[in-house]
Amino acid sequence: MKPFRFGVVAGYAPDLTSWTAQAERVEKLGFDTLLATDPVGAADPFVLLGAAAAVTIDLTVGTFVLADPFRSAEALDWQVQTLHRQTRGRFELGLGVGRPGAGEHAKSLGREFPSPGERITRMAATIAHLKRTPDRPPLMLAAGGPKMLALAAQEADTVTFSWMPKTTETEAQSIVDRFRELAGERLPGIELGLNLMAVGTAPSPGIARWAGVDVPELAAGGAVTVLPEDPGAAAETLLRWRERWGISYVTINSGYAEPFAAIADETRKAGG
């Protein structure tokens, strides 16, 4: 059973001063990782992650998740290797095919944004290119659909399950079971992860706009994307999920950093 890791996903950086202050705060709160979206607002995550690594000591920085269509495999390899070496191994690469609406940004970069199936095929080629270098950062893939689950089972060092906002434990179980079957002998070496949407039951207009459903409804429906606000109850939930599913890497968006830090601390104390 793998020990827990906890991370924060940050998608807002009005300037470098506030971004680096956030990195310092995340490390001080005891988190293991600070992950940047792609893009961070309008900014390049690689630039910001380099700055975050420069002002922290032990914090691992990474992407959640980098959109493969935005960069050629060769350019990505250069950026990845630079950050991997300059941080002395404190970088993790999270890679994906691009979230809904990412086509416009790809177009602004002069890049194509083909169908989902074509993007997965292209990403598999990117991964093969990256893995030609033996000394590389860990690879995290976000997976939910059958094709991404299959690719993650074959290639990922870490897989974060991309569950829909309302996913229940019963629905999550079927996805985890499918992944375990696909991973086969690789399963013991793969770190399993989950990205949470919220802690508690307070409404969140931002989440409601993005997900089409607000936090109170998610919590009331038993969604695995929301944890209880009470650190003890939340820790019990995370320990149960690790025992049941093997999930040991848990992340959340930066707006919930403080309450999630208390949950992470309680989980570690309880045996995590």
XYZ file of N, CA and C in Angstrom:
816
model
N 0.844 -1.193 0.000
C 0.000 0.000 0.000
C 0.884 1.248 0.000
N 0.670 2.133 -0.963
C 1.518 3.313 -1.100
C 1.144 4.387 -0.072
N 2.138 5.153 0.390
C 1.832 6.275 1.290
C 1.097 7.367 0.535
N 0.332 8.163 1.262
C -0.405 9.248 0.636
C 0.527 10.361 0.172
N 0.134 10.997 -0.917
C 0.686 12.284 -1.347
C -0.484 13.225 -1.561
N -0.241 14.506 -1.297
C -1.304 15.498 -1.432
C -0.791 16.688 -2.238
N -1.637 17.181 -3.134
C -1.217 18.285 -3.988
C -2.296 19.312 -4.219
N -1.861 20.474 -4.709
C -2.747 21.585 -5.028
C -2.614 21.901 -6.514
N -3.756 22.073 -7.174
C -3.786 22.445 -8.585
C -4.105 23.931 -8.687
N -3.206 24.692 -9.295
C -3.362 26.145 -9.385
C -3.566 26.572 -10.835
N -4.588 27.374 -11.051
C -4.895 27.815 -12.411
C -4.997 29.312 -12.563
N -4.432 30.060 -11.599
C -4.540 31.523 -11.643
C -3.221 32.137 -11.207
N -2.682 33.039 -12.009
C -1.409 33.690 -11.704
C -1.421 35.106 -12.264
N -1.948 36.080 -11.496
C -2.015 37.450 -12.012
C -0.645 38.066 -12.252
N 0.359 37.640 -11.480
C 1.736 38.103 -11.668
C 2.670 37.122 -10.974
N 3.953 37.274 -11.242
C 4.928 36.317 -10.729
C 5.068 36.403 -9.209
N 4.883 37.599 -8.660
C 5.000 37.763 -7.215
C 3.935 36.954 -6.482
N 2.688 37.069 -6.923
C 1.614 36.327 -6.266
C 1.749 34.823 -6.521
N 2.231 34.451 -7.701
C 2.401 33.026 -8.005
C 3.456 32.395 -7.104
N 4.603 33.051 -6.954
C 5.651 32.479 -6.119
C 5.250 32.495 -4.642
N 4.482 33.505 -4.239
C 3.985 33.526 -2.863
C 3.055 32.336 -2.625
N 2.262 32.016 -3.637
C 1.376 30.854 -3.531
C 2.191 29.564 -3.403
N 3.258 29.448 -4.166
C 4.115 28.258 -4.084
C 4.711 28.109 -2.687
N 5.170 29.210 -2.123
C 5.731 29.176 -0.770
C 4.670 28.784 0.250
N 3.456 29.297 0.062
C 2.366 28.973 0.989
C 1.994 27.492 0.892
N 1.935 26.960 -0.315
C 1.600 25.549 -0.513
C 2.629 24.651 0.168
N 3.901 24.994 0.037
C 4.931 24.204 0.705
C 4.802 24.325 2.226
N 4.546 25.534 2.725
C 4.430 25.750 4.170
C 3.235 24.999 4.747
N 2.180 24.830 3.954
C 1.003 24.090 4.405
C 1.244 22.577 4.461
N 2.367 22.136 3.926
C 2.719 20.729 4.020
C 2.361 19.876 2.823
N 1.991 20.494 1.709
C 1.645 19.717 0.520
C 2.902 19.151 -0.150
N 2.709 18.087 -0.883
C 3.811 17.451 -1.602
C 4.037 18.071 -2.969
N 2.949 18.513 -3.623
C 3.072 19.008 -4.993
C 2.264 20.277 -5.215
N 2.761 21.102 -6.133
C 2.017 22.227 -6.700
C 1.922 21.979 -8.190
N 0.706 21.875 -8.697
C 0.476 21.540 -10.096
C -0.154 22.726 -10.822
N 0.308 22.989 -12.030
C -0.192 24.095 -12.835
C -1.069 23.569 -13.961
N -2.157 24.286 -14.217
C -3.002 23.963 -15.365
C -2.294 24.401 -16.649
N -2.878 24.106 -17.790
C -2.287 24.466 -19.076
C -3.348 25.068 -19.987
N -3.332 26.386 -20.196
C -2.429 27.359 -19.575
C -2.881 27.729 -18.166
N -2.071 28.536 -17.471
C -2.458 29.103 -16.180
C -2.989 30.496 -16.483
N -4.320 30.610 -16.591
C -4.877 31.853 -17.121
C -4.467 31.959 -18.573
N -3.569 32.916 -18.852
C -3.017 33.045 -20.203
C -1.536 32.713 -20.226
N -0.998 32.210 -19.111
C 0.444 32.038 -18.974
C 0.892 30.613 -19.268
N 2.158 30.498 -19.675
C 2.795 29.208 -19.939
C 3.142 28.544 -18.607
N 2.645 27.348 -18.353
C 2.924 26.702 -17.065
C 4.396 26.418 -16.816
N 5.181 26.155 -17.846
C 6.589 25.851 -17.637
C 7.346 27.039 -17.042
N 7.013 28.241 -17.507
C 7.652 29.439 -16.953
C 7.321 29.575 -15.474
N 6.053 29.398 -15.132
C 5.614 29.563 -13.751
C 6.155 28.462 -12.846
N 6.217 27.237 -13.327
C 6.713 26.145 -12.495
C 8.199 26.302 -12.192
N 8.950 26.834 -13.129
C 10.352 27.112 -12.852
C 10.503 28.121 -11.732
N 9.660 29.143 -11.745
C 9.693 30.154 -10.689
C 9.280 29.559 -9.349
N 8.258 28.691 -9.365
C 7.805 28.048 -8.127
C 8.900 27.181 -7.530
N 9.605 26.447 -8.369
C 10.682 25.588 -7.880
C 11.823 26.416 -7.286
N 12.042 27.615 -7.844
C 13.154 28.452 -7.388
C 12.943 29.002 -5.987
N 11.681 29.156 -5.551
C 11.408 29.770 -4.245
C 11.012 28.730 -3.198
N 11.063 27.440 -3.554
C 10.724 26.382 -2.610
C 11.916 25.431 -2.459
N 11.819 24.554 -1.459
C 12.954 23.686 -1.147
C 12.685 22.238 -1.522
N 11.590 21.702 -1.020
C 11.282 20.287 -1.241
C 10.047 20.072 -2.100
N 9.294 21.105 -2.369
C 8.032 20.985 -3.098
C 8.270 20.474 -4.519
N 7.514 19.452 -4.901
C 7.532 18.979 -6.282
C 6.552 19.802 -7.098
N 6.958 20.199 -8.291
C 6.082 20.959 -9.183
C 5.715 20.083 -10.370
N 4.548 20.367 -10.958
C 4.112 19.547 -12.080
C 2.990 20.201 -12.853
N 2.519 19.495 -13.863
C 1.435 20.004 -14.710
C 0.190 19.146 -14.523
N -0.973 19.799 -14.561
C -2.242 19.083 -14.393
C -3.323 19.737 -15.272
N -3.504 19.191 -16.413
C -2.489 18.419 -17.121
C -2.112 19.196 -18.368
N -0.887 18.956 -18.837
C -0.406 19.613 -20.033
C -1.206 19.131 -21.235
N -1.601 20.042 -22.094
C -2.352 19.667 -23.295
C -1.375 19.288 -24.400
N -1.324 18.034 -24.733
C -0.374 17.551 -25.733
C -0.489 18.285 -27.073
N -1.694 18.644 -27.552
C -1.765 19.309 -28.854
C -1.093 20.679 -28.914
N -0.804 21.300 -27.771
C -0.250 22.651 -27.783
C 1.214 22.700 -28.211
N 1.915 21.557 -28.158
C 3.362 21.560 -28.396
C 3.762 20.356 -29.236
N 4.807 20.504 -29.998
C 5.366 19.345 -30.687
C 6.070 18.463 -29.662
N 6.234 17.208 -29.989
C 6.915 16.287 -29.078
C 8.340 16.752 -28.807
N 8.981 17.306 -29.821
C 10.371 17.744 -29.669
C 10.471 18.950 -28.738
N 9.574 19.921 -28.914
C 9.589 21.096 -28.044
C 9.240 20.716 -26.608
N 8.260 19.840 -26.454
C 7.866 19.397 -25.126
C 9.018 18.675 -24.433
N 9.704 17.806 -25.152
C 10.825 17.062 -24.582
C 11.894 18.022 -24.064
N 12.173 19.062 -24.812
C 13.164 20.069 -24.411
C 12.730 20.755 -23.113
N 11.479 21.181 -23.045
C 10.989 21.860 -21.852
C 10.986 20.920 -20.641
N 10.530 19.703 -20.853
C 10.453 18.723 -19.770
C 11.843 18.415 -19.221
N 12.793 18.153 -20.104
C 14.135 17.816 -19.656
C 14.805 18.999 -18.951
N 14.561 20.200 -19.446
C 15.124 21.386 -18.791
C 14.621 21.502 -17.363
N 13.317 21.416 -17.160
C 12.756 21.566 -15.817
C 13.149 20.396 -14.917
N 13.188 19.202 -15.482
C 13.591 18.018 -14.720
C 15.012 18.176 -14.165
N 15.915 18.644 -15.009
C 17.312 18.773 -14.592
C 17.540 19.984 -13.706
N 16.926 21.106 -14.070
C 17.151 22.320 -13.301
C 16.566 22.235 -11.888
N 15.510 21.436 -11.710
C 14.929 21.271 -10.378
C 15.526 20.078 -9.634
N 16.460 19.378 -10.271
C 17.074 18.184 -9.698
C 16.021 17.144 -9.312
N 15.108 16.932 -10.250
C 14.123 15.867 -10.074
C 12.853 16.264 -9.364
N 12.623 17.563 -9.176
C 11.398 18.007 -8.487
C 10.290 18.383 -9.477
N 10.249 17.719 -10.597
C 9.223 17.994 -11.594
C 8.540 16.706 -11.998
N 7.206 16.748 -12.118
C 6.417 15.619 -12.606
C 5.575 16.101 -13.783
N 5.534 15.312 -14.821
C 4.797 15.680 -16.025
C 3.415 15.048 -16.038
N 2.391 15.882 -15.982
C 1.027 15.425 -16.188
C 0.607 15.775 -17.605
N 0.138 14.794 -18.353
C -0.128 14.984 -19.778
C -1.546 14.548 -20.113
N -2.194 15.307 -20.993
C -3.547 14.981 -21.425
C -3.783 15.421 -22.846
N -4.997 15.197 -23.338
C -5.307 15.506 -24.739
C -5.939 16.878 -24.908
N -6.111 17.619 -23.806
C -6.718 18.954 -23.906
C -8.164 18.946 -23.469
N -8.511 19.871 -22.584
C -9.872 19.929 -22.067
C -10.813 20.545 -23.094
N -12.122 20.414 -22.889
C -13.082 21.035 -23.805
C -12.822 22.529 -23.948
N -12.852 23.013 -25.171
C -12.598 24.427 -25.434
C -11.139 24.749 -25.697
N -10.257 23.749 -25.566
C -8.828 23.994 -25.751
C -8.459 24.195 -27.214
N -9.382 23.889 -28.118
C -9.093 24.036 -29.535
C -8.755 25.458 -29.931
N -9.399 26.442 -29.304
C -9.139 27.840 -29.636
C -7.712 28.231 -29.268
N -7.253 27.759 -28.117
C -5.879 28.085 -27.717
C -4.883 27.386 -28.634
N -5.172 26.149 -29.001
C -4.297 25.440 -29.937
C -4.191 26.216 -31.252
N -5.309 26.728 -31.712
C -5.324 27.501 -32.962
C -4.459 28.743 -32.842
N -4.511 29.406 -31.677
C -3.717 30.619 -31.475
C -2.217 30.315 -31.480
N -1.862 29.061 -31.195
C -0.462 28.638 -31.222
C -0.055 28.067 -32.574
N -0.997 28.070 -33.521
C -0.721 27.504 -34.829
C -0.695 25.992 -34.837
N -1.417 25.387 -33.881
C -1.425 23.945 -33.740
C -2.793 23.377 -34.106
N -2.799 22.150 -34.599
C -4.051 21.469 -34.916
C -4.668 20.889 -33.645
N -5.985 20.747 -33.664
C -6.695 20.159 -32.525
C -7.713 19.175 -33.102
N -7.246 17.969 -33.449
C -8.105 16.998 -34.141
C -9.118 16.344 -33.205
N -9.737 15.276 -33.660
C -10.743 14.562 -32.879
C -10.112 13.938 -31.639
N -10.928 13.607 -30.602
C -10.374 12.990 -29.392
C -9.547 11.739 -29.670
N -10.042 10.874 -30.551
C -9.298 9.660 -30.864
C -7.948 9.945 -31.484
N -7.922 10.911 -32.404
C -6.656 11.284 -33.037
C -5.696 11.903 -32.032
N -6.245 12.671 -31.080
C -5.384 13.302 -30.068
C -4.765 12.248 -29.150
N -5.511 11.202 -28.831
C -4.962 10.135 -27.999
C -3.854 9.388 -28.747
N -4.070 9.125 -30.025
C -3.047 8.467 -30.842
C -1.785 9.312 -30.908
N -1.967 10.619 -31.100
C -0.826 11.524 -31.164
C -0.109 11.581 -29.821
N -0.865 11.574 -28.726
C -0.231 11.632 -27.411
C 0.578 10.375 -27.135
N 0.110 9.227 -27.604
C 0.870 7.993 -27.447
C 2.228 8.120 -28.144
N 2.241 8.787 -29.295
C 3.504 8.999 -30.003
C 4.402 9.965 -29.230
N 3.811 10.981 -28.627
C 4.574 11.918 -27.798
C 5.216 11.189 -26.620
N 4.451 10.338 -25.966
C 4.978 9.584 -24.820
C 6.142 8.700 -25.248
N 6.008 8.056 -26.382
C 7.098 7.217 -26.889
C 8.355 8.051 -27.113
N 8.175 9.269 -27.624
C 9.320 10.162 -27.837
C 9.960 10.538 -26.503
N 9.146 10.895 -25.520
C 9.660 11.292 -24.210
C 10.398 10.155 -23.522
N 9.911 8.945 -23.714
C 10.495 7.796 -23.011
C 11.780 7.292 -23.663
N 12.204 7.925 -24.735
C 13.491 7.555 -25.309
C 14.645 7.979 -24.401
N 14.370 8.958 -23.534
C 15.372 9.434 -22.577
C 15.209 8.677 -21.269
N 16.191 7.876 -20.853
C 16.043 7.070 -19.627
C 15.817 7.921 -18.382
N 16.542 9.030 -18.270
C 16.394 9.914 -17.118
C 15.298 10.923 -17.429
N 14.101 10.612 -16.983
C 12.946 11.456 -17.279
C 12.104 11.619 -16.020
N 11.256 12.635 -15.977
C 10.371 12.791 -14.816
C 9.244 11.764 -14.853
N 8.616 11.512 -13.695
C 7.450 10.625 -13.678
C 6.345 11.165 -14.592
N 5.601 10.250 -15.195
C 4.525 10.618 -16.112
C 3.172 10.327 -15.480
N 2.344 11.359 -15.382
C 0.982 11.197 -14.887
C 0.009 11.403 -16.044
N -0.936 10.491 -16.187
C -1.979 10.629 -17.192
C -3.332 10.681 -16.496
N -4.188 11.609 -16.937
C -5.561 11.693 -16.441
C -6.424 10.830 -17.342
N -7.158 9.889 -16.748
C -7.887 8.911 -17.557
C -9.290 8.691 -17.036
N -10.228 8.589 -17.983
C -11.614 8.300 -17.631
C -12.262 7.368 -18.647
N -12.113 7.722 -19.930
C -12.686 6.918 -20.997
C -11.862 5.682 -21.289
N -12.419 4.733 -22.045
C -11.741 3.459 -22.316
C -10.362 3.606 -22.951
N -10.229 4.492 -23.947
C -8.939 4.623 -24.627
C -7.874 5.224 -23.724
N -8.239 6.223 -22.925
C -7.262 6.818 -22.030
C -6.915 5.878 -20.887
N -7.888 5.120 -20.406
C -7.590 4.125 -19.373
C -6.589 3.098 -19.891
N -6.768 2.674 -21.128
C -5.869 1.685 -21.723
C -4.468 2.258 -21.896
N -4.377 3.511 -22.359
C -3.061 4.139 -22.543
C -2.369 4.343 -21.197
N -3.134 4.802 -20.198
C -2.559 5.013 -18.864
C -2.085 3.707 -18.264
N -2.841 2.646 -18.447
C -2.459 1.340 -17.916
C -1.145 0.860 -18.513
N -0.900 1.257 -19.746
C 0.303 0.813 -20.448
C 1.510 1.711 -20.182
N 1.274 3.035 -19.990
C 2.392 3.977 -20.006
C 2.608 4.785 -18.731
N 1.576 5.002 -17.917
C 1.666 5.972 -16.827
C 2.433 5.461 -15.622
N 3.132 6.381 -14.945
C 3.672 6.110 -13.621
C 2.615 6.436 -12.558
N 1.804 7.436 -12.859
C 0.670 7.819 -12.018
C -0.543 7.988 -12.905
N -1.685 7.502 -12.477
C -2.926 7.760 -13.190
C -3.888 8.459 -12.243
N -4.449 9.556 -12.712
C -5.498 10.241 -11.964
C -6.814 9.987 -12.681
N -7.764 9.428 -11.963
C -9.038 9.087 -12.587
C -9.860 10.356 -12.844
N -10.256 10.534 -14.097
C -11.048 11.695 -14.507
C -12.527 11.363 -14.390
N -13.020 11.372 -13.161
C -14.410 11.046 -12.940
C -15.302 12.246 -13.178
N -16.502 12.012 -13.653
C -17.478 13.073 -13.808
C -17.850 13.621 -12.429
N -18.287 14.887 -12.357
C -18.553 15.492 -11.048
C -19.464 14.682 -10.136
N -20.507 14.048 -10.689
C -21.493 13.342 -9.871
C -21.148 11.866 -9.630
N -19.959 11.433 -10.015
C -19.596 10.022 -9.893
C -19.733 9.531 -8.446
N -20.447 8.432 -8.269
C -20.626 7.828 -6.947
C -19.568 6.752 -6.724
N -19.507 6.222 -5.513
C -18.537 5.173 -5.221
C -18.796 3.928 -6.064
N -20.056 3.605 -6.288
C -20.383 2.435 -7.109
C -19.869 2.622 -8.533
N -20.079 3.817 -9.085
C -19.611 4.098 -10.444
C -18.089 4.133 -10.494
N -17.471 4.700 -9.466
C -16.009 4.751 -9.416
C -15.414 3.348 -9.360
N -16.079 2.465 -8.643
C -15.579 1.094 -8.498
C -15.422 0.414 -9.853
N -16.387 0.612 -10.730
C -16.322 -0.047 -12.030
C -15.158 0.481 -12.861
N -14.861 1.782 -12.732
C -13.745 2.370 -13.476
C -12.418 1.844 -12.934
N -12.297 1.798 -11.612
C -11.069 1.289 -11.006
C -10.864 -0.182 -11.365
N -11.936 -0.966 -11.322
C -11.826 -2.385 -11.674
C -11.353 -2.555 -13.111
N -11.889 -1.738 -13.998
C -11.482 -1.813 -15.399
C -10.006 -1.464 -15.555
N -9.566 -0.433 -14.844
C -8.161 -0.043 -14.945
C -7.257 -1.147 -14.407
N -7.620 -1.732 -13.283
C -6.821 -2.811 -12.716
C -6.664 -3.964 -13.711
N -7.751 -4.276 -14.379
C -7.713 -5.355 -15.372
C -6.773 -5.000 -16.509
N -6.836 -3.752 -16.966
C -5.992 -3.315 -18.073
C -4.523 -3.254 -17.678
N -4.246 -2.831 -16.445
C -2.862 -2.655 -16.003
C -2.161 -3.989 -15.785
N -2.895 -4.993 -15.347
C -2.301 -6.319 -15.168
C -1.078 -6.307 -14.265
N 0.029 -6.801 -14.770
C 1.251 -6.915 -13.979
C 1.860 -5.561 -13.656
N 1.506 -4.505 -14.393
C 2.051 -3.173 -14.120
C 1.404 -2.523 -12.897
N 0.243 -3.002 -12.470
C -0.555 -2.327 -11.445
C 0.228 -1.995 -10.177
N 1.005 -2.908 -9.587
C 1.689 -2.576 -8.331
C 2.628 -1.378 -8.432
N 3.136 -1.103 -9.623
C 4.063 0.004 -9.797
C 3.421 1.322 -10.159
N 2.107 1.338 -10.337
C 1.408 2.555 -10.743
C 0.781 3.219 -9.529
N 1.018 4.514 -9.382
C 0.379 5.299 -8.332
C -0.997 5.730 -8.832
N -2.031 5.498 -8.021
C -3.392 5.859 -8.402
C -3.806 7.141 -7.700
N -4.436 8.033 -8.448
C -4.768 9.342 -7.921
C -6.197 9.760 -8.182
N -6.578 10.828 -7.501
C -7.925 11.401 -7.606
C -7.816 12.908 -7.448
N -8.456 13.658 -8.333
C -8.519 15.111 -8.203
C -9.897 15.498 -7.685
N -9.940 16.055 -6.482
C -11.199 16.467 -5.862
C -11.664 17.812 -6.397
N -12.963 18.040 -6.300
C -13.515 19.318 -6.704
C -13.690 20.266 -5.532
N -14.021 19.718 -4.343
C -14.350 20.601 -3.224
C -14.226 19.880 -1.899
N -14.197 20.678 -0.842
C -14.285 20.206 0.534
C -15.476 20.896 1.180
N -16.331 20.122 1.847
C -17.476 20.706 2.523
C -18.716 20.785 1.648
N -19.654 21.619 2.065
C -20.947 21.711 1.371
C -21.296 23.132 0.955
N -20.383 24.079 1.139
C -20.682 25.470 0.782
C -20.799 25.624 -0.731
N -21.773 26.421 -1.205
C -21.910 26.636 -2.651
C -20.661 27.273 -3.249
N -20.397 26.961 -4.499
C -19.270 27.545 -5.225
C -19.737 27.923 -6.625
N -19.975 29.224 -6.876
C -20.434 29.638 -8.213
C -19.498 29.194 -9.327
N -18.187 29.204 -9.056
C -17.227 28.796 -10.076
C -17.388 27.337 -10.456
N -17.524 26.474 -9.462
C -17.716 25.050 -9.736
C -19.053 24.822 -10.419
N -20.082 25.533 -9.980
C -21.409 25.378 -10.585
C -21.385 25.740 -12.067
N -20.647 26.808 -12.404
C -20.558 27.211 -13.818
C -19.811 26.163 -14.629
N -18.722 25.652 -14.080
C -17.894 24.708 -14.834
C -18.545 23.341 -14.933
N -19.107 22.863 -13.823
C -19.604 21.490 -13.773
C -21.093 21.368 -14.060
N -21.820 22.488 -14.000
C -23.256 22.423 -14.200
C -24.008 21.910 -12.990
N -23.310 21.772 -11.874
C -23.907 21.307 -10.625
C -23.071 21.888 -9.485
N -23.738 22.325 -8.411
C -23.010 22.976 -7.333
C -22.619 21.973 -6.250
N -21.741 22.433 -5.376
C -21.162 21.570 -4.344
C -22.203 20.937 -3.418
N -23.209 21.682 -2.932
C -24.170 21.034 -2.029
C -24.849 19.813 -2.638
N -25.194 19.900 -3.920
C -25.833 18.764 -4.586
C -24.860 17.596 -4.727
N -23.601 17.900 -5.025
C -22.603 16.838 -5.144
C -22.413 16.119 -3.810
N -22.298 16.902 -2.747
C -22.110 16.304 -1.429
C -23.314 15.467 -1.022
N -24.515 15.985 -1.277
C -25.736 15.268 -0.904
C -25.879 13.966 -1.689
N -25.358 13.955 -2.913
C -25.463 12.761 -3.751
C -24.356 11.750 -3.530
N -23.469 12.017 -2.591
C -22.388 11.074 -2.312
C -21.318 11.022 -3.389
N -21.078 12.148 -4.073
C -20.072 12.173 -5.134
C -18.672 12.000 -4.552
N -17.844 11.222 -5.229
C -16.476 11.002 -4.761
C -15.580 12.198 -5.062
N -16.117 13.226 -5.659
C -15.347 14.423 -5.979
C -15.376 15.455 -4.855
N -16.095 15.176 -3.770
C -16.214 16.105 -2.643
C -15.925 15.351 -1.342
N -15.129 15.967 -0.477
C -14.841 15.395 0.838
C -15.587 16.153 1.932
N -15.890 15.496 3.061
C -16.490 16.209 4.193
C -15.539 17.279 4.711
N -16.104 18.321 5.300
C -15.277 19.404 5.825
C -14.529 18.992 7.087
N -15.125 18.111 7.888
C -14.485 17.648 9.116
C -13.237 16.833 8.769
N -12.053 17.239 9.236
C -10.828 16.527 8.863
C -10.832 15.048 9.244
N -11.423 14.727 10.408
C -11.454 13.329 10.821
C -12.296 12.473 9.902
N -13.477 12.978 9.559
C -14.358 12.237 8.658
C -13.742 12.124 7.265
N -13.113 13.203 6.813
C -12.483 13.175 5.496
C -11.315 12.192 5.473
N -10.535 12.161 6.557
C -9.412 11.226 6.631
C -9.905 9.785 6.590
N -10.985 9.509 7.292
C -11.560 8.155 7.259
C -11.959 7.768 5.839
N -12.533 8.721 5.102
C -12.938 8.467 3.723
C -11.724 8.151 2.853
N -10.675 8.967 2.977
C -9.486 8.749 2.155
C -8.796 7.432 2.486
N -8.737 7.084 3.750
C -8.138 5.809 4.142
C -8.953 4.627 3.604
N -10.260 4.793 3.608
C -11.131 3.735 3.079
C -10.942 3.594 1.571
N -10.851 4.723 0.870
C -10.643 4.662 -0.567
C -9.289 4.036 -0.913
N -8.269 4.329 -0.102
C -6.969 3.710 -0.376
C -7.035 2.202 -0.167
N -7.730 1.790 0.875
C -7.874 0.358 1.143
C -8.690 -0.317 0.045
N -9.737 0.368 -0.411
C -10.656 -0.226 -1.390
C -10.126 -0.153 -2.817
N -9.563 0.992 -3.196
C -9.187 1.235 -4.585
C -7.689 1.371 -4.820
N -6.930 1.611 -3.749
C -5.500 1.837 -3.914
C -5.144 3.276 -4.208
N -6.089 4.205 -4.076
C -5.831 5.615 -4.365
C -5.024 6.236 -3.230
N -3.851 6.784 -3.582
C -2.971 7.352 -2.563
C -2.500 8.773 -2.893
N -2.782 9.258 -4.084
C -2.362 10.616 -4.474
C -3.623 11.440 -4.692
N -3.825 12.457 -3.861
C -5.068 13.216 -3.884
C -4.747 14.696 -4.065
N -5.406 15.324 -5.031
C -5.187 16.741 -5.314
C -6.504 17.497 -5.286
N -6.393 18.826 -5.182
C -7.585 19.672 -5.158
C -7.199 21.054 -5.674
N -8.163 21.827 -6.132
C -7.838 23.154 -6.643
C -7.447 24.087 -5.506
N -6.670 25.111 -5.836
C -6.012 25.948 -4.836
C -6.974 26.697 -3.925
N -8.224 26.871 -4.348
C -9.192 27.562 -3.504
C -9.510 26.826 -2.215
N -9.205 25.543 -2.164
C -9.471 24.735 -0.976
C -8.184 24.325 -0.273
N -7.100 25.032 -0.495
C -5.806 24.628 0.040
C -5.804 24.523 1.562
N -6.354 25.520 2.255
C -6.293 25.503 3.717
C -7.099 24.355 4.338
N -8.389 24.203 4.003
C -9.114 23.076 4.600
C -8.562 21.716 4.177
N -8.027 21.627 2.965
C -7.476 20.355 2.513
C -6.157 20.049 3.220
N -5.407 21.077 3.583
C -4.171 20.868 4.336
C -4.471 20.218 5.683
N -5.554 20.652 6.334
C -5.947 20.050 7.615
C -6.340 18.586 7.425
N -7.010 18.285 6.320
C -7.400 16.905 6.022
C -6.162 16.051 5.754
N -5.218 16.593 4.986
C -3.983 15.861 4.692
C -3.229 15.550 5.981
N -3.155 16.534 6.865
C -2.455 16.333 8.138
C -3.141 15.248 8.972
N -4.465 15.293 9.037
C -5.216 14.298 9.811
C -5.056 12.909 9.198
N -5.017 12.829 7.882
C -4.876 11.531 7.211
C -3.515 10.918 7.502
N -2.480 11.738 7.472
C -1.129 11.245 7.781
C -1.069 10.729 9.231
N -1.668 11.476 10.149
C -1.676 11.072 11.547
C -2.422 9.746 11.759
N -3.444 9.537 10.909
C -4.270 8.329 11.052
C -3.688 7.107 10.352
N -2.508 7.273 9.789
C -1.856 6.111 9.177
C -1.597 6.248 7.704
N -1.682 7.481 7.195
C -1.471 7.685 5.768
C -0.066 7.953 5.372
